[in-house]
Amino acid sequence: MDNSPIQDTESAAPMSVTELQSQLNDLLKQLSPERLRVLADFAAYLANAESETATQELLEIPGLLERVKQNQATPKNQYRSWRTLSKPLN
């Protein structure tokens, strides 16, 4: 059994997402239920951290939160279908 870690991305040729997923699936089959739980917890942590990073990036856009709040307060009857955007307002 090969216990080597997943290749270091700095020293090896870049792997595609499909290749990484395949490698991970092969490794998952070798893990005990306890190790799978640990891995699932770690994957959840990484997904949460990525989500938090994306949220922080959005919050750093000047005025974005205010525009979202303003758009949420816009009455639905003031919305226009995207199909009619090229047509002049009545």
Short mmCIF file of N, CA and C in Angstrom, two decimals:
data_model
loop_
_atom_site.label_atom_id
_atom_site.label_comp_id
_atom_site.label_asym_id
_atom_site.label_seq_id
_atom_site.Cartn_x
_atom_site.Cartn_y
_atom_site.Cartn_z
N MET A 1 0.85 -1.18 0.00
CA MET A 1 0.00 0.00 0.00
C MET A 1 0.89 1.24 0.00
N ASP A 2 0.57 2.21 -0.83
CA ASP A 2 1.34 3.45 -0.93
C ASP A 2 0.80 4.44 0.08
N ASN A 3 1.64 4.85 1.03
CA ASN A 3 1.23 5.81 2.05
C ASN A 3 1.71 7.21 1.73
N SER A 4 2.15 7.45 0.51
CA SER A 4 2.66 8.77 0.17
C SER A 4 1.51 9.76 0.08
N PRO A 5 1.76 11.00 0.51
CA PRO A 5 0.70 12.02 0.43
C PRO A 5 0.42 12.41 -1.00
N ILE A 6 -0.67 13.12 -1.19
CA ILE A 6 -0.99 13.66 -2.50
C ILE A 6 0.17 14.54 -2.92
N GLN A 7 0.49 14.52 -4.20
CA GLN A 7 1.66 15.23 -4.71
C GLN A 7 1.64 16.70 -4.33
N ASP A 8 2.84 17.20 -4.01
CA ASP A 8 3.02 18.62 -3.70
C ASP A 8 2.80 19.41 -4.98
N THR A 9 1.86 20.34 -4.96
CA THR A 9 1.51 21.07 -6.18
C THR A 9 2.62 21.98 -6.67
N GLU A 10 3.56 22.36 -5.81
CA GLU A 10 4.66 23.23 -6.24
C GLU A 10 5.73 22.45 -6.98
N SER A 11 5.96 21.19 -6.61
CA SER A 11 7.04 20.42 -7.21
C SER A 11 6.59 19.53 -8.35
N ALA A 12 5.32 19.27 -8.47
CA ALA A 12 4.82 18.36 -9.50
C ALA A 12 4.04 19.14 -10.55
N ALA A 13 3.83 18.48 -11.67
CA ALA A 13 3.00 19.08 -12.71
C ALA A 13 1.59 19.25 -12.15
N PRO A 14 0.91 20.32 -12.51
CA PRO A 14 -0.44 20.54 -11.98
C PRO A 14 -1.39 19.41 -12.38
N MET A 15 -2.21 19.00 -11.42
CA MET A 15 -3.21 17.96 -11.68
C MET A 15 -4.55 18.63 -11.94
N SER A 16 -5.33 18.01 -12.82
CA SER A 16 -6.66 18.55 -13.08
C SER A 16 -7.56 18.19 -11.90
N VAL A 17 -8.68 18.87 -11.83
CA VAL A 17 -9.66 18.59 -10.78
C VAL A 17 -10.13 17.14 -10.88
N THR A 18 -10.33 16.66 -12.08
CA THR A 18 -10.77 15.28 -12.28
C THR A 18 -9.72 14.30 -11.77
N GLU A 19 -8.46 14.58 -12.04
CA GLU A 19 -7.39 13.71 -11.56
C GLU A 19 -7.31 13.73 -10.03
N LEU A 20 -7.46 14.90 -9.44
CA LEU A 20 -7.44 14.99 -7.99
C LEU A 20 -8.61 14.24 -7.37
N GLN A 21 -9.79 14.40 -7.95
CA GLN A 21 -10.97 13.69 -7.44
C GLN A 21 -10.78 12.19 -7.54
N SER A 22 -10.21 11.74 -8.63
CA SER A 22 -9.97 10.31 -8.81
C SER A 22 -8.97 9.80 -7.77
N GLN A 23 -7.91 10.56 -7.55
CA GLN A 23 -6.91 10.17 -6.56
C GLN A 23 -7.53 10.13 -5.16
N LEU A 24 -8.34 11.13 -4.85
CA LEU A 24 -9.00 11.15 -3.54
C LEU A 24 -9.95 9.97 -3.37
N ASN A 25 -10.71 9.66 -4.42
CA ASN A 25 -11.64 8.51 -4.35
C ASN A 25 -10.89 7.22 -4.10
N ASP A 26 -9.74 7.04 -4.75
CA ASP A 26 -8.94 5.85 -4.53
C ASP A 26 -8.45 5.78 -3.08
N LEU A 27 -8.02 6.91 -2.55
CA LEU A 27 -7.52 6.95 -1.17
C LEU A 27 -8.65 6.75 -0.16
N LEU A 28 -9.84 7.27 -0.45
CA LEU A 28 -10.98 7.12 0.46
C LEU A 28 -11.32 5.65 0.70
N LYS A 29 -11.16 4.86 -0.34
CA LYS A 29 -11.50 3.43 -0.23
C LYS A 29 -10.58 2.70 0.75
N GLN A 30 -9.44 3.29 1.07
CA GLN A 30 -8.47 2.66 1.95
C GLN A 30 -8.64 3.07 3.41
N LEU A 31 -9.50 4.04 3.68
CA LEU A 31 -9.62 4.59 5.04
C LEU A 31 -10.63 3.83 5.89
N SER A 32 -10.34 3.78 7.17
CA SER A 32 -11.27 3.19 8.14
C SER A 32 -12.43 4.17 8.36
N PRO A 33 -13.55 3.69 8.90
CA PRO A 33 -14.68 4.60 9.19
C PRO A 33 -14.27 5.77 10.10
N GLU A 34 -13.42 5.52 11.07
CA GLU A 34 -12.99 6.60 11.97
C GLU A 34 -12.21 7.66 11.21
N ARG A 35 -11.29 7.23 10.33
CA ARG A 35 -10.51 8.18 9.54
C ARG A 35 -11.40 8.92 8.54
N LEU A 36 -12.42 8.24 8.01
CA LEU A 36 -13.36 8.91 7.11
C LEU A 36 -14.11 10.03 7.82
N ARG A 37 -14.48 9.79 9.09
CA ARG A 37 -15.16 10.84 9.87
C ARG A 37 -14.25 12.04 10.07
N VAL A 38 -12.98 11.77 10.38
CA VAL A 38 -12.01 12.86 10.56
C VAL A 38 -11.87 13.64 9.25
N LEU A 39 -11.76 12.91 8.15
CA LEU A 39 -11.63 13.55 6.85
C LEU A 39 -12.87 14.37 6.48
N ALA A 40 -14.05 13.83 6.80
CA ALA A 40 -15.29 14.56 6.52
C ALA A 40 -15.34 15.85 7.34
N ASP A 41 -14.92 15.79 8.59
CA ASP A 41 -14.87 17.00 9.42
C ASP A 41 -13.90 18.02 8.85
N PHE A 42 -12.75 17.54 8.40
CA PHE A 42 -11.75 18.45 7.83
C PHE A 42 -12.25 19.06 6.52
N ALA A 43 -12.90 18.25 5.69
CA ALA A 43 -13.45 18.76 4.43
C ALA A 43 -14.52 19.82 4.70
N ALA A 44 -15.34 19.60 5.73
CA ALA A 44 -16.36 20.60 6.10
C ALA A 44 -15.69 21.88 6.57
N TYR A 45 -14.61 21.74 7.34
CA TYR A 45 -13.86 22.92 7.79
C TYR A 45 -13.32 23.70 6.59
N LEU A 46 -12.71 22.99 5.62
CA LEU A 46 -12.15 23.66 4.44
C LEU A 46 -13.24 24.34 3.61
N ALA A 47 -14.38 23.67 3.45
CA ALA A 47 -15.48 24.26 2.68
C ALA A 47 -16.00 25.52 3.36
N ASN A 48 -16.11 25.47 4.69
CA ASN A 48 -16.56 26.63 5.44
C ASN A 48 -15.56 27.78 5.32
N ALA A 49 -14.27 27.46 5.41
CA ALA A 49 -13.24 28.49 5.30
C ALA A 49 -13.28 29.14 3.92
N GLU A 50 -13.50 28.33 2.88
CA GLU A 50 -13.58 28.87 1.53
C GLU A 50 -14.80 29.78 1.38
N SER A 51 -15.92 29.36 1.96
CA SER A 51 -17.13 30.15 1.92
C SER A 51 -16.94 31.48 2.65
N GLU A 52 -16.29 31.42 3.80
CA GLU A 52 -16.03 32.64 4.57
C GLU A 52 -15.14 33.59 3.78
N THR A 53 -14.14 33.05 3.09
CA THR A 53 -13.24 33.89 2.28
C THR A 53 -14.02 34.57 1.18
N ALA A 54 -14.89 33.82 0.50
CA ALA A 54 -15.70 34.40 -0.58
C ALA A 54 -16.63 35.48 -0.03
N THR A 55 -17.23 35.23 1.13
CA THR A 55 -18.11 36.22 1.75
C THR A 55 -17.33 37.48 2.08
N GLN A 56 -16.14 37.32 2.63
CA GLN A 56 -15.32 38.48 2.99
C GLN A 56 -14.95 39.29 1.75
N GLU A 57 -14.63 38.60 0.65
CA GLU A 57 -14.32 39.30 -0.59
C GLU A 57 -15.50 40.13 -1.06
N LEU A 58 -16.70 39.57 -0.96
CA LEU A 58 -17.90 40.31 -1.36
C LEU A 58 -18.13 41.52 -0.46
N LEU A 59 -17.93 41.33 0.84
CA LEU A 59 -18.16 42.43 1.78
C LEU A 59 -17.16 43.57 1.59
N GLU A 60 -16.02 43.29 0.98
CA GLU A 60 -15.01 44.31 0.75
C GLU A 60 -15.31 45.17 -0.48
N ILE A 61 -16.30 44.80 -1.28
CA ILE A 61 -16.69 45.60 -2.44
C ILE A 61 -17.43 46.83 -1.91
N PRO A 62 -16.90 48.02 -2.18
CA PRO A 62 -17.51 49.25 -1.64
C PRO A 62 -18.97 49.39 -2.06
N GLY A 63 -19.85 49.59 -1.08
CA GLY A 63 -21.25 49.87 -1.33
C GLY A 63 -22.10 48.67 -1.70
N LEU A 64 -21.53 47.48 -1.81
CA LEU A 64 -22.29 46.32 -2.25
C LEU A 64 -23.42 45.99 -1.28
N LEU A 65 -23.14 45.94 0.00
CA LEU A 65 -24.16 45.58 0.98
C LEU A 65 -25.32 46.58 0.95
N GLU A 66 -25.01 47.85 0.82
CA GLU A 66 -26.06 48.88 0.76
C GLU A 66 -26.91 48.70 -0.49
N ARG A 67 -26.27 48.36 -1.64
CA ARG A 67 -27.03 48.16 -2.88
C ARG A 67 -27.93 46.94 -2.77
N VAL A 68 -27.46 45.89 -2.13
CA VAL A 68 -28.27 44.69 -1.95
C VAL A 68 -29.48 45.02 -1.09
N LYS A 69 -29.25 45.74 0.00
CA LYS A 69 -30.37 46.12 0.88
C LYS A 69 -31.36 47.00 0.13
N GLN A 70 -30.86 47.93 -0.67
CA GLN A 70 -31.74 48.82 -1.44
C GLN A 70 -32.56 48.00 -2.45
N ASN A 71 -31.91 47.03 -3.11
CA ASN A 71 -32.63 46.20 -4.08
C ASN A 71 -33.68 45.33 -3.41
N GLN A 72 -33.39 44.85 -2.20
CA GLN A 72 -34.36 44.04 -1.48
C GLN A 72 -35.57 44.88 -1.08
N ALA A 73 -35.38 46.17 -0.89
CA ALA A 73 -36.48 47.05 -0.50
C ALA A 73 -37.30 47.55 -1.69
N THR A 74 -36.81 47.27 -2.91
CA THR A 74 -37.53 47.71 -4.10
C THR A 74 -38.80 46.88 -4.27
N PRO A 75 -39.96 47.54 -4.40
CA PRO A 75 -41.21 46.80 -4.59
C PRO A 75 -41.16 45.96 -5.86
N LYS A 76 -41.73 44.78 -5.79
CA LYS A 76 -41.69 43.85 -6.92
C LYS A 76 -42.34 44.43 -8.17
N ASN A 77 -43.30 45.32 -8.02
CA ASN A 77 -43.96 45.87 -9.20
C ASN A 77 -43.04 46.83 -9.98
N GLN A 78 -41.90 47.18 -9.41
CA GLN A 78 -40.93 48.01 -10.12
C GLN A 78 -39.90 47.19 -10.89
N TYR A 79 -39.97 45.87 -10.75
CA TYR A 79 -39.06 44.99 -11.48
C TYR A 79 -39.53 44.89 -12.92
N ARG A 80 -38.58 44.64 -13.82
CA ARG A 80 -38.91 44.41 -15.22
C ARG A 80 -38.33 43.08 -15.64
N SER A 81 -39.02 42.39 -16.50
CA SER A 81 -38.53 41.14 -17.06
C SER A 81 -37.30 41.43 -17.90
N TRP A 82 -36.32 40.56 -17.82
CA TRP A 82 -35.11 40.75 -18.62
C TRP A 82 -35.42 40.72 -20.12
N ARG A 83 -36.54 40.08 -20.48
CA ARG A 83 -36.91 40.01 -21.89
C ARG A 83 -37.36 41.37 -22.44
N THR A 84 -37.77 42.25 -21.58
CA THR A 84 -38.28 43.55 -22.03
C THR A 84 -37.29 44.68 -21.81
N LEU A 85 -36.08 44.39 -21.38
CA LEU A 85 -35.12 45.45 -21.08
C LEU A 85 -34.75 46.29 -22.28
N SER A 86 -34.77 45.71 -23.48
CA SER A 86 -34.43 46.49 -24.66
C SER A 86 -35.59 47.35 -25.14
N LYS A 87 -36.80 47.11 -24.60
CA LYS A 87 -37.98 47.89 -24.98
C LYS A 87 -38.09 49.10 -24.05
N PRO A 88 -38.55 50.24 -24.56
CA PRO A 88 -38.68 51.43 -23.70
C PRO A 88 -39.79 51.23 -22.66
N LEU A 89 -39.64 51.90 -21.54
CA LEU A 89 -40.67 51.88 -20.49
C LEU A 89 -41.91 52.61 -21.00
N ASN A 90 -43.08 52.21 -20.54
CA ASN A 90 -44.34 52.86 -20.92
C ASN A 90 -44.47 54.18 -20.24
#
